[in-house]
mmCIF file of C-alpha atoms in Angstrom:
data_model
loop_
_atom_site.group_PDB
_atom_site.id
_atom_site.type_symbol
_atom_site.label_atom_id
_atom_site.label_comp_id
_atom_site.label_asym_id
_atom_site.label_seq_id
_atom_site.Cartn_x
_atom_site.Cartn_y
_atom_site.Cartn_z
ATOM 1 C CA MET A 819 19.254 -13.567 1.004
ATOM 2 C CA ILE A 820 18.685 -15.380 4.289
ATOM 3 C CA ILE A 821 15.426 -16.589 5.338
ATOM 4 C CA THR A 822 15.144 -15.846 9.079
ATOM 5 C CA ARG A 823 11.604 -16.688 9.926
ATOM 6 C CA LEU A 824 8.462 -18.709 8.615
ATOM 7 C CA ASP A 825 4.985 -17.608 9.623
ATOM 8 C CA ILE A 826 2.262 -19.852 8.286
ATOM 9 C CA GLU A 827 -1.433 -18.720 8.573
ATOM 10 C CA GLY A 828 -2.846 -21.656 6.800
ATOM 11 C CA PHE A 829 -1.063 -24.084 4.443
ATOM 12 C CA GLY A 830 -1.914 -27.692 4.448
ATOM 13 C CA ILE A 831 -1.940 -29.241 8.025
ATOM 14 C CA PHE A 832 -0.588 -26.097 9.440
ATOM 15 C CA ARG A 833 -2.411 -23.143 10.892
ATOM 16 C CA ASP A 834 -0.937 -20.248 12.853
ATOM 17 C CA ALA A 835 2.497 -22.035 12.888
ATOM 18 C CA SER A 836 5.829 -20.302 12.867
ATOM 19 C CA ALA A 837 9.596 -20.998 12.929
ATOM 20 C CA PRO A 838 10.832 -17.597 14.252
ATOM 21 C CA ASP A 839 14.425 -18.103 14.512
ATOM 22 C CA LEU A 840 15.876 -19.847 11.577
ATOM 23 C CA SER A 841 19.672 -19.899 11.456
ATOM 24 C CA PRO A 842 21.698 -18.368 8.503
ATOM 25 C CA GLY A 843 23.113 -21.929 7.912
ATOM 26 C CA LEU A 844 21.316 -25.153 7.308
ATOM 27 C CA ASN A 845 18.058 -25.705 8.963
ATOM 28 C CA LEU A 846 16.724 -29.226 9.347
ATOM 29 C CA PHE A 847 13.104 -30.122 9.723
ATOM 30 C CA PHE A 848 12.394 -33.685 10.671
ATOM 31 C CA GLY A 849 9.414 -35.834 11.748
ATOM 32 C CA GLU A 850 7.405 -38.871 11.462
ATOM 33 C CA ASN A 851 5.705 -39.594 8.002
ATOM 34 C CA GLU A 852 2.712 -37.084 7.474
ATOM 35 C CA ALA A 853 4.156 -34.606 10.014
ATOM 36 C CA GLY A 854 4.364 -31.803 7.343
ATOM 37 C CA LYS A 855 7.932 -31.711 6.174
ATOM 38 C CA THR A 856 7.026 -31.724 2.370
ATOM 39 C CA THR A 857 4.256 -29.116 3.252
ATOM 40 C CA LEU A 858 6.944 -27.009 4.845
ATOM 41 C CA LEU A 859 9.213 -27.488 1.964
ATOM 42 C CA SER A 860 6.534 -26.366 -0.520
ATOM 43 C CA PHE A 861 5.400 -23.295 1.565
ATOM 44 C CA ILE A 862 8.769 -21.301 0.959
ATOM 45 C CA PRO A 863 8.632 -21.259 -2.825
ATOM 46 C CA VAL A 864 4.800 -20.557 -2.984
ATOM 47 C CA ILE A 865 5.354 -17.444 -0.659
ATOM 48 C CA LEU A 866 8.354 -16.335 -2.915
ATOM 49 C CA PHE A 867 6.835 -17.131 -6.472
ATOM 50 C CA GLY A 868 3.098 -17.526 -5.863
ATOM 51 C CA PHE A 869 0.509 -20.153 -5.663
ATOM 52 C CA PRO A 870 0.257 -22.967 -8.493
ATOM 53 C CA ASP A 871 -1.930 -22.195 -11.225
ATOM 54 C CA GLY A 872 -3.925 -24.506 -13.197
ATOM 55 C CA ARG A 873 -1.008 -25.365 -15.663
ATOM 56 C CA THR A 874 0.894 -27.191 -12.975
ATOM 57 C CA ASN A 875 0.158 -30.463 -11.126
ATOM 58 C CA ARG A 876 1.663 -28.993 -7.808
ATOM 59 C CA PRO A 877 -0.742 -29.151 -5.021
ATOM 60 C CA ARG A 878 -2.197 -26.153 -3.629
ATOM 61 C CA TYR A 879 -1.978 -27.074 0.084
ATOM 62 C CA LEU A 880 -5.444 -25.847 0.999
ATOM 63 C CA PRO A 881 -5.784 -25.186 4.704
ATOM 64 C CA MET A 882 -7.030 -28.229 6.196
ATOM 65 C CA ASN A 883 -7.450 -26.744 9.824
ATOM 66 C CA GLY A 884 -8.599 -23.285 8.749
ATOM 67 C CA GLY A 885 -6.752 -20.037 8.594
ATOM 68 C CA LEU A 886 -6.105 -17.583 5.892
ATOM 69 C CA HIS A 887 -4.555 -19.610 2.863
ATOM 70 C CA GLY A 888 -0.861 -18.378 2.973
ATOM 71 C CA GLY A 889 1.683 -16.592 5.164
ATOM 72 C CA SER A 890 4.934 -14.893 5.318
ATOM 73 C CA LEU A 891 8.583 -15.141 5.299
ATOM 74 C CA GLY A 892 11.187 -13.104 7.192
ATOM 75 C CA ILE A 893 14.238 -12.399 4.996
ATOM 76 C CA LEU A 894 17.533 -10.756 5.616
ATOM 77 C CA ASP A 895 18.704 -9.050 2.551
ATOM 78 C CA GLU A 896 22.362 -7.556 2.221
ATOM 79 C CA SER A 897 21.104 -4.205 0.769
ATOM 80 C CA LEU A 898 17.653 -3.859 2.092
ATOM 81 C CA GLY A 899 17.818 -5.270 5.641
ATOM 82 C CA ARG A 900 15.067 -7.064 7.102
ATOM 83 C CA ILE A 901 12.047 -7.523 5.015
ATOM 84 C CA THR A 902 8.826 -9.545 5.035
ATOM 85 C CA VAL A 903 7.379 -11.185 2.037
ATOM 86 C CA ALA A 904 3.842 -12.213 2.383
ATOM 87 C CA ARG A 905 1.399 -14.018 0.060
ATOM 88 C CA HIS A 906 -2.205 -15.210 0.248
ATOM 89 C CA ALA A 907 -4.218 -17.162 -2.056
ATOM 90 C CA GLY A 908 -6.142 -15.023 -4.485
ATOM 91 C CA LYS A 909 -6.269 -13.803 -8.075
ATOM 92 C CA SER A 910 -3.663 -15.293 -10.293
ATOM 93 C CA ARG A 911 -0.660 -16.626 -8.268
ATOM 94 C CA GLY A 912 -1.929 -14.637 -5.158
ATOM 95 C CA PRO A 913 -1.143 -10.963 -4.186
ATOM 96 C CA LEU A 914 2.283 -10.173 -2.969
ATOM 97 C CA GLU A 915 3.228 -7.941 -0.056
ATOM 98 C CA VAL A 916 6.780 -6.685 0.435
ATOM 99 C CA LEU A 917 7.336 -4.739 3.559
ATOM 100 C CA LEU A 918 10.651 -3.167 4.005
ATOM 101 C CA GLU A 919 12.611 -2.540 7.113
ATOM 102 C CA ASN A 920 12.431 1.195 6.814
ATOM 103 C CA GLY A 921 8.663 1.048 6.604
ATOM 104 C CA GLY A 922 8.260 1.139 2.878
ATOM 105 C CA THR A 923 6.850 -1.358 0.487
ATOM 106 C CA GLY A 924 8.149 -3.251 -2.481
ATOM 107 C CA ASP A 925 6.802 -5.133 -5.287
ATOM 108 C CA GLU A 926 7.615 -8.074 -7.748
ATOM 109 C CA ARG A 927 10.798 -6.149 -8.924
ATOM 110 C CA THR A 928 12.024 -5.683 -5.304
ATOM 111 C CA LEU A 929 11.455 -9.483 -4.648
ATOM 112 C CA SER A 930 13.344 -10.318 -7.889
ATOM 113 C CA ARG A 931 16.323 -8.245 -6.724
ATOM 114 C CA VAL A 932 16.215 -9.918 -3.327
ATOM 115 C CA LEU A 933 16.196 -13.284 -5.119
ATOM 116 C CA SER A 934 19.080 -12.098 -7.507
ATOM 117 C CA GLY A 935 16.864 -13.058 -10.433
ATOM 118 C CA VAL A 936 16.676 -16.781 -9.468
ATOM 119 C CA SER A 937 13.710 -18.398 -11.247
ATOM 120 C CA GLU A 938 11.211 -20.641 -9.390
ATOM 121 C CA ASN A 939 12.660 -23.653 -11.150
ATOM 122 C CA LEU A 940 16.167 -22.898 -10.115
ATOM 123 C CA PHE A 941 15.170 -22.072 -6.554
ATOM 124 C CA ARG A 942 13.201 -25.488 -6.295
ATOM 125 C CA SER A 943 16.083 -27.402 -7.831
ATOM 126 C CA ALA A 944 18.731 -25.686 -5.786
ATOM 127 C CA HIS A 945 17.013 -25.052 -2.418
ATOM 128 C CA ALA A 946 13.709 -26.942 -2.148
ATOM 129 C CA PHE A 947 14.344 -30.459 -3.101
ATOM 130 C CA SER A 948 13.162 -33.718 -1.436
ATOM 131 C CA LEU A 949 15.374 -36.411 -0.163
ATOM 132 C CA SER A 950 14.207 -38.849 -2.907
ATOM 133 C CA GLU A 951 15.026 -36.047 -5.612
ATOM 134 C CA LEU A 952 18.484 -35.694 -3.997
ATOM 135 C CA ALA A 953 19.058 -39.450 -3.788
ATOM 136 C CA SER A 954 18.114 -39.981 -7.577
ATOM 137 C CA MET A 955 20.040 -36.714 -8.504
ATOM 138 C CA GLU A 956 16.902 -35.409 -10.405
ATOM 139 C CA ALA A 957 17.646 -32.028 -8.765
ATOM 140 C CA LEU A 958 20.645 -31.820 -11.179
ATOM 141 C CA THR A 959 18.777 -32.064 -14.420
ATOM 142 C CA ASP A 960 17.585 -28.512 -14.676
ATOM 143 C CA ALA A 961 19.716 -26.525 -17.139
ATOM 144 C CA ASP A 962 19.496 -23.348 -14.906
ATOM 145 C CA LEU A 963 20.795 -25.528 -11.985
ATOM 146 C CA ARG A 964 23.696 -26.791 -14.249
ATOM 147 C CA ALA A 965 24.543 -23.310 -15.205
ATOM 148 C CA ALA A 966 24.357 -22.049 -11.659
ATOM 149 C CA VAL A 967 26.567 -24.918 -10.332
ATOM 150 C CA ALA A 968 29.112 -24.200 -13.126
ATOM 151 C CA GLY A 969 29.067 -20.560 -12.194
ATOM 152 C CA ALA A 970 29.691 -21.338 -8.380
ATOM 153 C CA SER A 971 32.475 -23.738 -9.303
ATOM 154 C CA TYR A 972 34.240 -20.722 -10.828
ATOM 155 C CA GLY A 973 33.668 -18.805 -7.615
ATOM 156 C CA SER A 974 31.064 -16.527 -9.044
ATOM 157 C CA GLY A 975 28.169 -17.399 -6.977
ATOM 158 C CA PHE A 976 24.890 -17.848 -9.004
ATOM 159 C CA LEU A 977 26.451 -16.061 -12.049
ATOM 160 C CA ARG A 978 24.818 -17.578 -15.158
ATOM 161 C CA LEU A 979 27.906 -18.392 -17.338
ATOM 162 C CA ASP A 980 25.588 -18.897 -20.304
ATOM 163 C CA LYS A 981 24.236 -15.302 -20.041
ATOM 164 C CA ALA A 982 27.569 -13.992 -19.333
ATOM 165 C CA ALA A 983 28.950 -15.565 -22.610
ATOM 166 C CA LYS A 984 25.939 -14.413 -24.569
ATOM 167 C CA ALA A 985 26.497 -10.788 -23.228
ATOM 168 C CA LEU A 986 30.133 -10.911 -24.443
ATOM 169 C CA LYS A 987 29.215 -12.032 -27.839
#
């Protein structure tokens, strides 16, 4: 899965903002304090996994400058091609739209396949961590991340070695 595009309709300080040509490698967003770097960092998992509910202390990033609360991601998937994943605030964690390149639609199962079953916690730990978390190595305390890193060290990508061992037993 490669995120190729961000389209923000309304999220925190952003309204009608986009990053239309993300590279398949590392993308670096930098700016002054309060420029919206953390907001961008939070946008991606919100679209992929849903808006925070009342059980978490994560901010909701209500649109400060108007716009429909949410947006979409352009994703390039090895098997499905180019897809768009959109989510807007609403009931539960926000209704999900998955638009496939062939004109069809997908659902939560489709998105889970695109994400290779990666959980929200693992995604945030491995792909959406702040500089302070990296500096303090807090990003490496999650059991899912440790298992994924161990799997990657054996050349198996995000294969969960704990799940593979359990299946063998």
